[in-house]
RNA sequence: GGCGUCGUGCCAGAGCGGUCUAAUGGGGCGGUUUGCAAAACCGUUUUUCAUCGGUUCGAAUCCGAUCGACGCCUCCA
């Protein structure tokens, strides 16, 4: 079955066809690095990870670019307030970002271009826009994009600017613009910008926010590429403006498929830094989530639905993840000479359903239901010992396929010596039918973070 | 004011006109199993899909209205 994605451009699911056969160029809007990204941000990044992993599973090569916005009002303000050079400030948050990416097992992008490393390209693009008369320079040395020059402006966000009433904010906002909705390509330097400026044909200043993505996507992926992603809040004005700039500057098509992920909600409200209702990855890991359960919690709701992040999610995600881990371990034990047999996911019927669900605009819920359905049936076969070794190895291959999408299995299951010792003591106590001691040790292990399960094959240790 | 999304069983969440007496996960309860647990499995919580009308042989699914939640129109994943 063919891949279909919901394209914001058409507001419909469309069959996905890459520009170049077998390869996908993917651009995803990255973080503004003046602060730690919260899990609302990571919901989007993890959706993009899912998308990429899916494309890889389908056999595409993927070139993935994620920008890092390392200059904007907030960044400058913070660097001035904390008396830290802007580069030092952003370096700090970029490092934190990469460390969170790693904790969430997100496959890194191929390129993480920083806005401030690509000022020259932005200036070139602005020049081109001025030459083609899509942009104008104001007295103070700022450059604006004139939305009236681009007929399709507002098409992506489905906003009609002819009929639009100006909101109070827009009216009072600016002075020198031709049209209040015109947006900045280049911001002239002000005192409050301090040391932060670049020279340009229009004087000292810095780039507007939107131009960086246009300039960097074109540089790394070409004028015309396949997929551009971001959170819904980037739909307007950011992506709308990107389209206007890129199309007008290059005269070419820009992006074929726009995919937007919905918000993560906390107490029915959008999680955002300005509202102050956010969690960081680190906090959640400290609060008992594992990388795997957090991934699961963020992935198990469809990317175009709002995700209500509640306390119940943790338990639910942990249970679901351990269910998958459990059967993986069971199958590994069941198959004695796994290395000698080549399992194949293709021979597991559930795999077909799994992929078919993902083909339909990344229907994670459908995909997971086929996985869990298969898990239950396979557990029955394991209980009754009616599973063939071939099916067991195929099952392992299927689980690895599932894992290539969700990445929720742990493979390093090494157990500390101290824990093994305690388990041995408990086994001895059980042999002596000393239930009191054996239960005491079990409690002790539990407190150390380990569960112990007695099976016909002996006691098994599992990290909680 | 404009644009848009959504409202499903105890909770989360699929469902894209018949195969829906609603997938899947979580919780509660009961059971099989176990020294007791855990894990696994079985049953149950489930004739119900915000409300009211309409279209249709047939609707959770399409249309309209109403109520409610949320997002965008302004920096924001």
Short mmCIF file of C-alpha atoms (C1' of nucleotides) in Angstrom, two decimals:
data_model
loop_
_atom_site.label_atom_id
_atom_site.label_comp_id
_atom_site.label_asym_id
_atom_site.label_seq_id
_atom_site.Cartn_x
_atom_site.Cartn_y
_atom_site.Cartn_z
CA UNK A 1 0.00 0.00 0.00
CA UNK A 2 1.17 3.47 -0.66
CA UNK A 3 2.07 6.06 1.90
CA UNK A 4 -0.38 8.82 2.60
CA UNK A 5 0.28 11.95 4.61
CA UNK A 6 -2.08 14.70 5.66
CA UNK A 7 -0.77 17.73 3.84
CA UNK A 8 -1.62 21.03 5.49
CA UNK A 9 -1.32 22.66 2.07
CA UNK A 10 -4.38 20.83 0.76
CA UNK A 11 -5.94 19.89 4.12
CA UNK A 12 -6.25 16.36 2.81
CA UNK A 13 -4.43 13.08 3.00
CA UNK A 14 -2.32 12.75 -0.13
CA UNK A 15 -0.32 9.89 -1.57
CA UNK A 16 3.32 10.58 -0.85
CA UNK A 17 5.63 10.69 -3.85
CA UNK A 18 9.16 11.99 -3.30
CA UNK A 19 10.77 14.31 -5.81
CA UNK A 20 13.67 11.96 -6.26
CA UNK A 21 12.82 8.28 -6.29
CA UNK A 22 13.90 6.50 -3.13
CA UNK A 23 15.04 9.60 -1.31
CA UNK A 24 13.34 12.11 0.97
CA UNK A 25 14.58 15.56 1.85
CA UNK A 26 13.18 16.55 5.19
CA UNK A 27 13.33 19.88 6.98
CA UNK A 28 12.05 20.22 10.54
CA UNK A 29 11.85 23.43 12.53
CA UNK A 30 14.10 23.15 15.54
CA UNK A 31 14.26 24.87 18.90
CA UNK A 32 15.04 28.45 19.80
CA UNK A 33 17.99 27.91 22.06
CA UNK A 34 17.59 30.59 24.70
CA UNK A 35 16.19 28.08 27.19
CA UNK A 36 15.66 24.37 27.79
CA UNK A 37 13.16 22.80 25.43
CA UNK A 38 10.12 21.34 27.21
CA UNK A 39 8.26 18.14 26.39
CA UNK A 40 5.72 20.05 24.34
CA UNK A 41 8.59 20.87 22.02
CA UNK A 42 9.76 17.30 22.18
CA UNK A 43 6.36 16.01 21.25
CA UNK A 44 6.97 17.56 17.87
CA UNK A 45 10.56 16.40 17.64
CA UNK A 46 9.54 12.88 18.51
CA UNK A 47 6.78 12.96 15.92
CA UNK A 48 9.42 13.95 13.39
CA UNK A 49 11.54 11.07 14.63
CA UNK A 50 8.60 8.74 14.04
CA UNK A 51 8.13 10.12 10.54
CA UNK A 52 11.79 9.65 9.74
CA UNK A 53 11.93 6.14 11.16
CA UNK A 54 8.88 5.25 9.13
CA UNK A 55 10.47 6.57 5.94
CA UNK A 56 13.61 4.58 6.71
CA UNK A 57 11.53 1.45 7.30
CA UNK A 58 9.93 1.99 3.91
CA UNK A 59 13.40 1.93 2.42
CA UNK A 60 13.88 5.61 1.68
CA UNK A 61 17.12 7.41 2.14
CA UNK A 62 16.45 10.47 4.25
CA UNK A 63 18.37 13.72 4.47
CA UNK A 64 17.15 15.47 7.57
CA UNK A 65 17.91 19.06 8.49
CA UNK A 66 16.88 20.71 11.74
CA UNK A 67 17.70 24.34 12.32
CA UNK A 68 18.78 25.84 15.62
CA UNK A 69 17.51 29.37 16.12
CA UNK A 70 20.31 30.98 18.05
CA UNK A 71 19.39 34.62 17.67
CA UNK A 72 16.10 36.38 18.40
CA UNK A 73 14.67 38.93 20.82
CA UNK A 74 14.46 36.57 23.76
CA UNK A 75 17.94 35.20 23.21
CA UNK A 76 19.46 38.66 23.03
CA UNK A 77 17.52 39.81 26.05
CA UNK A 78 18.71 36.88 28.12
CA UNK A 79 22.32 37.22 27.04
CA UNK A 80 22.24 40.92 28.00
CA UNK A 81 20.45 40.25 31.30
CA UNK A 82 22.86 37.50 32.29
CA UNK A 83 25.89 39.29 30.86
CA UNK A 84 26.91 36.22 28.88
CA UNK A 85 28.05 36.42 25.25
CA UNK A 86 25.18 35.22 23.09
CA UNK A 87 27.25 32.39 21.63
CA UNK A 88 28.07 31.02 25.08
CA UNK A 89 24.44 31.19 26.06
CA UNK A 90 23.19 29.37 22.99
CA UNK A 91 26.00 26.81 23.15
CA UNK A 92 24.81 25.87 26.60
CA UNK A 93 21.24 25.26 25.49
CA UNK A 94 22.29 23.50 22.31
CA UNK A 95 24.27 21.04 24.43
CA UNK A 96 21.26 20.49 26.65
CA UNK A 97 19.10 20.00 23.60
CA UNK A 98 21.38 17.33 22.20
CA UNK A 99 21.54 15.57 25.51
CA UNK A 100 17.73 15.44 25.71
CA UNK A 101 17.56 14.22 22.11
CA UNK A 102 19.85 11.41 23.12
CA UNK A 103 17.84 10.54 26.21
CA UNK A 104 14.71 10.30 24.13
CA UNK A 105 16.50 8.06 21.63
CA UNK A 106 15.70 10.42 18.78
CA UNK A 107 17.79 9.72 15.69
CA UNK A 108 19.93 12.83 15.19
CA UNK A 109 19.40 14.94 12.09
CA UNK A 110 22.09 14.95 9.43
CA UNK A 111 22.57 18.68 9.86
CA UNK A 112 21.83 21.11 12.67
CA UNK A 113 22.58 24.45 11.05
CA UNK A 114 22.68 27.46 13.33
CA UNK A 115 21.09 30.67 12.18
CA UNK A 116 24.11 32.78 13.09
CA UNK A 117 26.36 30.61 10.92
CA UNK A 118 24.24 31.34 7.86
CA UNK A 119 23.75 35.10 7.91
CA UNK A 120 25.42 35.47 4.49
CA UNK A 121 22.90 33.18 2.83
CA UNK A 122 20.06 35.08 4.42
CA UNK A 123 21.45 38.38 3.19
CA UNK A 124 21.66 36.94 -0.32
CA UNK A 125 18.07 35.87 -0.17
CA UNK A 126 16.92 39.24 1.13
CA UNK A 127 18.87 40.94 -1.65
CA UNK A 128 17.11 38.81 -4.19
CA UNK A 129 13.74 39.69 -2.68
CA UNK A 130 14.53 43.40 -2.84
CA UNK A 131 15.72 43.12 -6.45
CA UNK A 132 12.57 41.32 -7.42
CA UNK A 133 10.58 43.99 -5.58
CA UNK A 134 8.99 41.69 -3.06
CA UNK A 135 10.68 43.53 -0.22
CA UNK A 136 11.41 47.12 0.73
CA UNK A 137 13.83 48.96 2.97
CA UNK A 138 12.63 51.40 5.60
CA UNK A 139 14.37 54.55 6.85
CA UNK A 140 15.89 52.88 9.87
CA UNK A 141 17.55 50.21 7.73
CA UNK A 142 15.10 47.37 8.29
CA UNK A 143 13.81 45.26 5.43
CA UNK A 144 10.23 44.03 5.18
CA UNK A 145 8.49 41.55 2.96
CA UNK A 146 5.48 43.08 1.28
CA UNK A 147 2.69 40.55 1.49
CA UNK A 148 0.63 42.36 -1.14
CA UNK A 149 3.20 41.32 -3.76
CA UNK A 150 2.53 37.63 -3.23
CA UNK A 151 -0.96 36.61 -4.25
CA UNK A 152 -0.86 33.25 -2.48
CA UNK A 153 0.02 34.77 0.88
CA UNK A 154 -2.20 33.19 3.53
CA UNK A 155 -2.97 30.08 1.56
CA UNK A 156 -1.21 27.62 3.82
CA UNK A 157 -2.81 28.98 6.98
CA UNK A 158 -6.11 29.62 5.23
CA UNK A 159 -6.18 33.24 6.22
CA UNK A 160 -7.71 35.91 4.05
CA UNK A 161 -5.85 39.16 4.44
CA UNK A 162 -8.16 41.20 2.28
CA UNK A 163 -11.10 40.62 4.59
CA UNK A 164 -9.09 40.44 7.75
CA UNK A 165 -9.82 42.93 10.45
CA UNK A 166 -6.65 44.14 12.01
CA UNK A 167 -6.40 43.12 15.60
CA UNK A 168 -5.56 45.83 18.08
CA UNK A 169 -2.12 44.46 18.54
CA UNK A 170 -1.24 44.61 14.87
CA UNK A 171 -2.54 48.14 14.53
CA UNK A 172 -0.52 49.50 17.38
CA UNK A 173 2.48 47.38 16.61
CA UNK A 174 4.43 49.12 13.95
CA UNK A 175 4.94 52.41 12.31
CA UNK A 176 7.07 52.32 9.24
CA UNK A 177 5.58 49.32 7.46
CA UNK A 178 3.53 49.72 4.29
CA UNK A 179 1.06 47.16 5.54
CA UNK A 180 0.76 46.16 9.19
CA UNK A 181 0.98 42.50 8.24
CA UNK A 182 4.28 42.85 6.39
CA UNK A 183 6.95 40.89 8.20
CA UNK A 184 10.60 41.51 8.93
CA UNK A 185 13.38 40.09 6.83
CA UNK A 186 16.09 42.21 8.43
CA UNK A 187 15.90 44.03 11.73
CA UNK A 188 17.95 47.19 12.08
CA UNK A 189 20.24 47.34 15.09
CA UNK A 190 18.97 49.01 18.28
CA UNK A 191 20.84 49.98 21.45
CA UNK A 192 19.24 47.12 23.32
CA UNK A 193 20.83 44.64 20.90
CA UNK A 194 24.23 45.46 22.38
CA UNK A 195 27.00 43.52 20.71
CA UNK A 196 24.67 41.43 18.62
CA UNK A 197 24.68 42.59 15.01
CA UNK A 198 25.91 41.75 11.55
CA UNK A 199 26.80 44.09 8.73
CA UNK A 200 24.59 44.12 5.71
CA UNK A 201 23.96 46.26 2.63
CA UNK A 202 21.25 47.96 4.72
CA UNK A 203 23.43 48.60 7.70
CA UNK A 204 23.98 46.82 10.99
CA UNK A 205 21.26 44.52 12.11
CA UNK A 206 20.15 40.95 12.34
CA UNK A 207 17.90 38.64 10.37
CA UNK A 208 14.19 38.25 11.00
CA UNK A 209 13.12 34.90 12.34
CA UNK A 210 11.53 33.41 9.25
CA UNK A 211 14.33 34.00 6.80
CA UNK A 212 16.70 31.57 8.50
CA UNK A 213 14.60 28.55 7.64
CA UNK A 214 14.17 29.66 4.06
CA UNK A 215 17.86 30.30 3.58
CA UNK A 216 19.09 27.18 5.36
CA UNK A 217 16.59 24.77 3.85
CA UNK A 218 17.51 26.00 0.39
CA UNK A 219 21.20 25.69 1.18
CA UNK A 220 21.01 22.12 2.49
CA UNK A 221 18.09 20.67 0.58
CA UNK A 222 17.72 22.82 -2.52
CA UNK A 223 14.97 25.18 -3.62
CA UNK A 224 12.41 22.46 -3.85
CA UNK A 225 12.22 19.61 -1.36
CA UNK A 226 9.80 16.99 -0.04
CA UNK A 227 8.66 17.48 3.52
CA UNK A 228 8.67 20.33 5.98
CA UNK A 229 7.45 19.76 9.55
CA UNK A 230 6.78 21.73 12.66
CA UNK A 231 4.24 22.28 15.39
CA UNK A 232 0.87 23.77 14.43
CA UNK A 233 1.85 27.01 16.06
CA UNK A 234 4.45 27.46 13.36
CA UNK A 235 1.87 27.22 10.65
CA UNK A 236 1.23 30.91 10.85
CA UNK A 237 3.08 33.13 10.55
CA UNK A 238 6.34 31.20 10.36
CA UNK A 239 5.65 28.68 7.61
CA UNK A 240 3.43 31.01 5.67
CA UNK A 241 6.25 33.52 5.63
CA UNK A 242 8.80 30.92 4.69
CA UNK A 243 6.78 29.99 1.66
CA UNK A 244 6.38 33.61 0.61
CA UNK A 245 10.11 34.31 0.96
CA UNK A 246 11.33 31.14 -0.67
CA UNK A 247 8.96 31.10 -3.60
CA UNK A 248 9.51 34.79 -4.30
CA UNK A 249 13.29 34.66 -3.91
CA UNK A 250 13.90 31.55 -6.00
CA UNK A 251 10.91 31.63 -8.33
CA UNK A 252 10.61 27.88 -7.76
CA UNK A 253 8.30 25.53 -5.96
CA UNK A 254 9.29 25.25 -2.32
CA UNK A 255 7.85 22.34 -0.30
CA UNK A 256 5.59 19.52 -1.44
CA UNK A 257 4.27 18.23 1.88
CA UNK A 258 3.69 20.26 5.02
CA UNK A 259 3.13 18.16 8.13
CA UNK A 260 2.14 19.76 11.41
CA UNK A 261 1.91 18.18 14.82
CA UNK A 262 -0.66 19.21 17.40
CA UNK A 263 0.01 20.61 20.82
CA UNK A 264 0.69 18.83 24.01
CA UNK A 265 -1.72 19.97 26.70
CA UNK A 266 -1.36 20.25 30.42
CA UNK A 267 -4.61 20.79 32.29
CA UNK A 268 -6.37 21.35 28.97
CA UNK A 269 -4.03 24.19 28.10
CA UNK A 270 -1.24 24.37 25.62
CA UNK A 271 2.10 23.75 27.27
CA UNK A 272 4.29 26.73 26.63
CA UNK A 273 7.07 28.70 28.15
CA UNK A 274 5.02 31.86 28.23
CA UNK A 275 2.23 30.18 30.20
CA UNK A 276 4.79 28.65 32.52
CA UNK A 277 3.14 25.23 32.54
CA UNK A 278 5.84 22.96 31.27
CA UNK A 279 7.95 19.93 32.09
CA UNK A 280 11.47 19.25 30.97
CA UNK A 281 12.68 15.86 29.82
CA UNK A 282 15.07 15.69 32.72
CA UNK A 283 12.34 16.28 35.29
CA UNK A 284 10.19 13.53 33.88
CA UNK A 285 13.03 11.05 33.81
CA UNK A 286 13.72 11.91 37.43
CA UNK A 287 10.04 11.45 38.23
CA UNK A 288 10.09 7.82 37.13
CA UNK A 289 9.66 7.84 33.39
CA UNK A 290 12.20 5.85 31.45
CA UNK A 291 13.38 6.96 28.01
CA UNK A 292 11.22 4.21 26.62
CA UNK A 293 8.05 4.99 28.53
CA UNK A 294 8.36 8.70 27.81
CA UNK A 295 8.79 7.97 24.11
CA UNK A 296 5.75 5.76 24.25
CA UNK A 297 3.69 8.37 26.10
CA UNK A 298 4.56 10.99 23.51
CA UNK A 299 4.14 8.69 20.52
CA UNK A 300 1.03 6.74 21.31
CA UNK A 301 -1.35 9.58 20.49
CA UNK A 302 -1.71 10.45 16.83
CA UNK A 303 0.42 13.45 15.91
CA UNK A 304 -2.52 15.52 14.68
CA UNK A 305 -4.47 15.09 17.92
CA UNK A 306 -3.94 17.12 21.02
CA UNK A 307 -2.10 15.09 23.61
CA UNK A 308 -3.30 15.52 27.16
CA UNK A 309 -0.29 14.91 29.32
CA UNK A 310 -1.57 13.54 32.61
CA UNK A 311 -0.14 11.58 35.50
CA UNK A 312 -1.93 8.41 34.44
CA UNK A 313 0.11 8.41 31.26
CA UNK A 314 3.22 7.27 33.03
CA UNK A 315 1.78 4.09 34.41
CA UNK A 316 -0.01 3.28 31.20
CA UNK A 317 3.10 3.84 29.09
CA UNK A 318 5.26 1.79 31.42
CA UNK A 319 2.88 -1.13 31.35
CA UNK A 320 2.59 -1.07 27.59
CA UNK A 321 6.34 -0.84 27.11
CA UNK A 322 7.05 -3.67 29.53
CA UNK A 323 4.52 -5.82 27.73
CA UNK A 324 6.53 -5.49 24.56
CA UNK A 325 9.81 -6.01 26.39
CA UNK A 326 8.34 -9.04 28.15
CA UNK A 327 7.44 -10.91 25.02
CA UNK A 328 10.71 -10.01 23.39
CA UNK A 329 12.53 -11.58 26.32
CA UNK A 330 10.24 -14.59 26.32
CA UNK A 331 10.87 -15.23 22.65
CA UNK A 332 14.60 -14.85 23.07
CA UNK A 333 14.55 -17.52 25.75
CA UNK A 334 12.25 -19.72 23.75
CA UNK A 335 14.53 -19.82 20.77
CA UNK A 336 17.60 -21.80 21.65
CA UNK A 337 19.74 -21.24 18.57
CA UNK A 338 18.51 -17.88 17.47
CA UNK A 339 21.75 -17.00 15.73
CA UNK A 340 21.36 -19.92 13.33
CA UNK A 341 17.92 -19.07 12.10
CA UNK A 342 17.03 -15.98 10.14
CA UNK A 343 13.68 -14.69 11.21
CA UNK A 344 11.71 -12.46 8.95
CA UNK A 345 9.06 -9.93 9.91
CA UNK A 346 7.45 -10.49 6.51
CA UNK A 347 6.31 -13.89 7.66
CA UNK A 348 4.34 -12.43 10.56
CA UNK A 349 0.85 -11.43 9.40
CA UNK A 350 0.67 -8.72 12.06
CA UNK A 351 3.60 -6.99 10.42
CA UNK A 352 1.54 -6.31 7.34
CA UNK A 353 -1.18 -4.69 9.43
CA UNK A 354 1.43 -2.78 11.37
CA UNK A 355 2.92 -1.22 8.26
CA UNK A 356 -0.44 -0.70 6.62
CA UNK A 357 -1.56 1.35 9.62
CA UNK A 358 1.56 3.50 9.50
CA UNK A 359 1.10 3.97 5.77
CA UNK A 360 -2.10 5.78 6.58
CA UNK A 361 -0.72 9.06 7.84
CA UNK A 362 1.25 7.37 10.62
CA UNK A 363 -1.71 5.76 12.34
CA UNK A 364 0.16 4.79 15.46
CA UNK A 365 -2.91 3.59 17.33
CA UNK A 366 -3.76 1.15 14.56
CA UNK A 367 -0.17 0.00 14.35
CA UNK A 368 0.03 -0.60 18.09
CA UNK A 369 -3.24 -2.47 18.19
CA UNK A 370 -1.88 -4.95 15.65
CA UNK A 371 1.24 -5.35 17.75
CA UNK A 372 -0.61 -5.94 21.02
CA UNK A 373 -3.06 -8.26 19.39
CA UNK A 374 -0.19 -10.32 18.11
CA UNK A 375 1.49 -10.23 21.53
CA UNK A 376 -1.56 -11.71 23.21
CA UNK A 377 -1.89 -14.50 20.68
CA UNK A 378 1.79 -15.25 20.81
CA UNK A 379 1.77 -15.35 24.60
CA UNK A 380 -0.91 -18.03 24.42
CA UNK A 381 1.25 -20.05 22.06
CA UNK A 382 4.19 -19.63 24.40
CA UNK A 383 2.10 -20.67 27.39
CA UNK A 384 0.95 -23.79 25.59
CA UNK A 385 4.33 -24.37 23.93
CA UNK A 386 2.70 -24.56 20.51
CA UNK A 387 4.85 -21.91 18.90
CA UNK A 388 7.31 -23.21 16.35
CA UNK A 389 10.89 -22.08 16.60
CA UNK A 390 10.57 -20.58 13.15
CA UNK A 391 7.58 -18.51 14.22
CA UNK A 392 9.45 -17.46 17.31
CA UNK A 393 12.39 -16.13 15.32
CA UNK A 394 10.02 -14.45 12.89
CA UNK A 395 8.33 -12.92 15.89
CA UNK A 396 11.62 -11.56 17.12
CA UNK A 397 12.22 -10.05 13.70
CA UNK A 398 8.77 -8.47 13.84
CA UNK A 399 9.50 -6.99 17.25
CA UNK A 400 12.74 -5.55 15.94
CA UNK A 401 10.78 -4.00 13.12
CA UNK A 402 8.32 -2.51 15.59
CA UNK A 403 11.27 -1.33 17.60
CA UNK A 404 12.81 0.37 14.58
CA UNK A 405 9.77 2.65 14.68
CA UNK A 406 9.15 3.09 18.41
CA UNK A 407 12.53 2.29 19.93
CA UNK A 408 11.08 1.12 23.24
CA UNK A 409 13.09 -2.05 23.82
CA UNK A 410 16.10 -2.27 26.07
CA UNK A 411 18.89 -4.59 25.02
CA UNK A 412 21.43 -3.94 27.69
CA UNK A 413 20.00 -5.90 30.56
CA UNK A 414 23.08 -6.32 32.66
CA UNK A 415 22.40 -6.95 36.32
CA UNK A 416 24.66 -5.67 39.11
CA UNK A 417 26.55 -8.33 41.06
CA UNK A 418 24.91 -7.24 44.32
CA UNK A 419 21.46 -7.88 42.88
CA UNK A 420 22.45 -11.30 41.54
CA UNK A 421 23.80 -12.19 44.97
CA UNK A 422 20.52 -11.29 46.65
CA UNK A 423 18.60 -13.29 44.10
CA UNK A 424 20.78 -16.29 44.80
CA UNK A 425 20.19 -15.97 48.50
CA UNK A 426 16.50 -15.85 47.87
CA UNK A 427 16.61 -18.93 45.69
CA UNK A 428 18.38 -20.75 48.51
CA UNK A 429 15.77 -19.57 51.00
CA UNK A 430 13.04 -20.81 48.73
CA UNK A 431 14.71 -24.18 48.42
CA UNK A 432 14.61 -24.38 52.19
CA UNK A 433 10.97 -23.33 52.04
CA UNK A 434 11.94 -20.34 54.16
CA UNK A 435 9.18 -18.11 52.79
CA UNK A 436 9.67 -15.41 55.35
CA UNK A 437 13.25 -14.78 54.31
CA UNK A 438 12.58 -15.19 50.65
CA UNK A 439 9.80 -12.60 50.80
CA UNK A 440 12.01 -10.27 52.77
CA UNK A 441 14.67 -10.45 50.09
CA UNK A 442 12.07 -9.90 47.42
CA UNK A 443 11.01 -6.69 49.16
CA UNK A 444 14.61 -5.65 49.45
CA UNK A 445 15.15 -6.19 45.75
CA UNK A 446 11.99 -4.27 45.01
CA UNK A 447 13.31 -1.33 46.98
CA UNK A 448 16.55 -1.51 45.02
CA UNK A 449 14.54 -1.19 41.81
CA UNK A 450 14.25 -4.83 40.80
CA UNK A 451 11.37 -7.22 40.44
CA UNK A 452 11.90 -10.91 40.81
CA UNK A 453 9.63 -13.41 39.16
CA UNK A 454 9.60 -17.12 39.85
CA UNK A 455 9.18 -19.16 36.70
CA UNK A 456 9.45 -22.87 36.03
CA UNK A 457 12.89 -22.09 34.62
CA UNK A 458 14.00 -20.37 37.81
CA UNK A 459 13.92 -16.86 39.25
CA UNK A 460 14.09 -13.95 36.82
CA UNK A 461 15.22 -10.44 37.61
CA UNK A 462 13.72 -7.41 35.97
CA UNK A 463 14.57 -3.80 36.38
CA UNK A 464 11.58 -1.70 37.30
"C1'" G B 1 -15.13 39.32 14.43
"C1'" G B 2 -12.58 35.59 10.84
"C1'" C B 3 -10.42 30.58 10.17
"C1'" G B 4 -10.01 25.67 12.07
"C1'" U B 5 -9.97 21.19 15.22
"C1'" C B 6 -12.44 18.23 18.60
"C1'" G B 7 -16.50 15.90 22.05
"C1'" U B 8 -16.59 7.63 21.74
"C1'" G B 9 -17.50 2.74 27.12
"C1'" C B 10 -14.35 3.62 34.36
"C1'" C B 11 -9.78 6.37 31.92
"C1'" A B 12 -6.75 6.94 27.39
"C1'" G B 13 -7.73 6.12 22.36
"C1'" A B 14 -9.06 3.74 17.22
"C1'" G B 15 -13.16 4.06 14.08
"C1'" C B 16 -12.97 7.33 7.15
"C1'" G B 17 -21.84 4.50 5.52
"C1'" G B 18 -23.01 -2.18 6.33
"C1'" U B 19 -17.92 -7.10 8.65
"C1'" C B 20 -19.52 -2.16 15.24
"C1'" U B 21 -23.53 -5.86 20.24
"C1'" A B 22 -16.96 -0.25 18.96
"C1'" A B 23 -9.83 -2.28 17.88
"C1'" U B 24 -5.91 -1.57 21.27
"C1'" G B 25 -3.65 0.04 25.98
"C1'" G B 26 -4.56 1.29 31.26
"C1'" G B 27 -7.63 0.76 35.84
"C1'" G B 28 -11.29 -2.07 39.00
"C1'" C B 29 -13.48 -6.87 40.03
"C1'" G B 30 -13.60 -12.37 39.53
"C1'" G B 31 -10.91 -16.71 37.79
"C1'" U B 32 -6.62 -20.17 35.82
"C1'" U B 33 -1.48 -20.44 37.42
"C1'" U B 34 1.91 -19.57 41.88
"C1'" G B 35 4.43 -21.39 48.63
"C1'" C B 36 2.63 -16.23 48.35
"C1'" A B 37 3.58 -12.93 44.46
"C1'" A B 38 4.98 -11.34 39.57
"C1'" A B 39 4.38 -12.34 34.50
"C1'" A B 40 0.93 -14.72 31.14
"C1'" C B 41 -4.03 -16.10 29.94
"C1'" C B 42 -9.68 -16.08 30.42
"C1'" G B 43 -14.16 -13.50 31.95
"C1'" U B 44 -16.34 -8.88 33.56
"C1'" U B 45 -16.85 -3.43 33.87
"C1'" U B 46 -19.70 -2.36 27.37
"C1'" U B 47 -26.25 -2.30 23.35
"C1'" U B 48 -23.06 2.58 23.90
"C1'" C B 49 -20.59 6.80 20.48
"C1'" A B 50 -22.20 15.40 23.64
"C1'" U B 51 -27.60 16.81 22.55
"C1'" C B 52 -31.60 17.38 19.11
"C1'" G B 53 -33.24 16.90 14.24
"C1'" G B 54 -32.35 15.22 9.03
"C1'" U B 55 -30.41 12.05 4.75
"C1'" U B 56 -30.29 6.60 3.97
"C1'" C B 57 -32.78 0.00 3.31
"C1'" G B 58 -28.72 0.97 6.92
"C1'" A B 59 -24.93 6.22 10.78
"C1'" A B 60 -20.25 6.49 16.01
"C1'" U B 61 -19.31 7.34 10.79
"C1'" C B 62 -22.80 12.05 6.01
"C1'" C B 63 -25.79 17.02 6.63
"C1'" G B 64 -27.90 20.94 9.88
"C1'" A B 65 -28.68 23.20 14.57
"C1'" U B 66 -27.49 23.49 19.77
"C1'" C B 67 -24.26 22.96 23.93
"C1'" G B 68 -19.21 22.26 25.49
"C1'" A B 69 -13.57 22.07 25.03
"C1'" C B 70 -9.40 23.85 22.47
"C1'" G B 71 -6.14 26.16 18.80
"C1'" C B 72 -4.68 30.01 15.12
"C1'" C B 73 -5.44 35.12 13.40
"C1'" U B 74 0.67 38.29 17.81
"C1'" C B 75 6.70 35.55 19.94
"C1'" C B 76 5.70 30.14 20.56
"C1'" A B 77 6.90 22.86 18.84
#
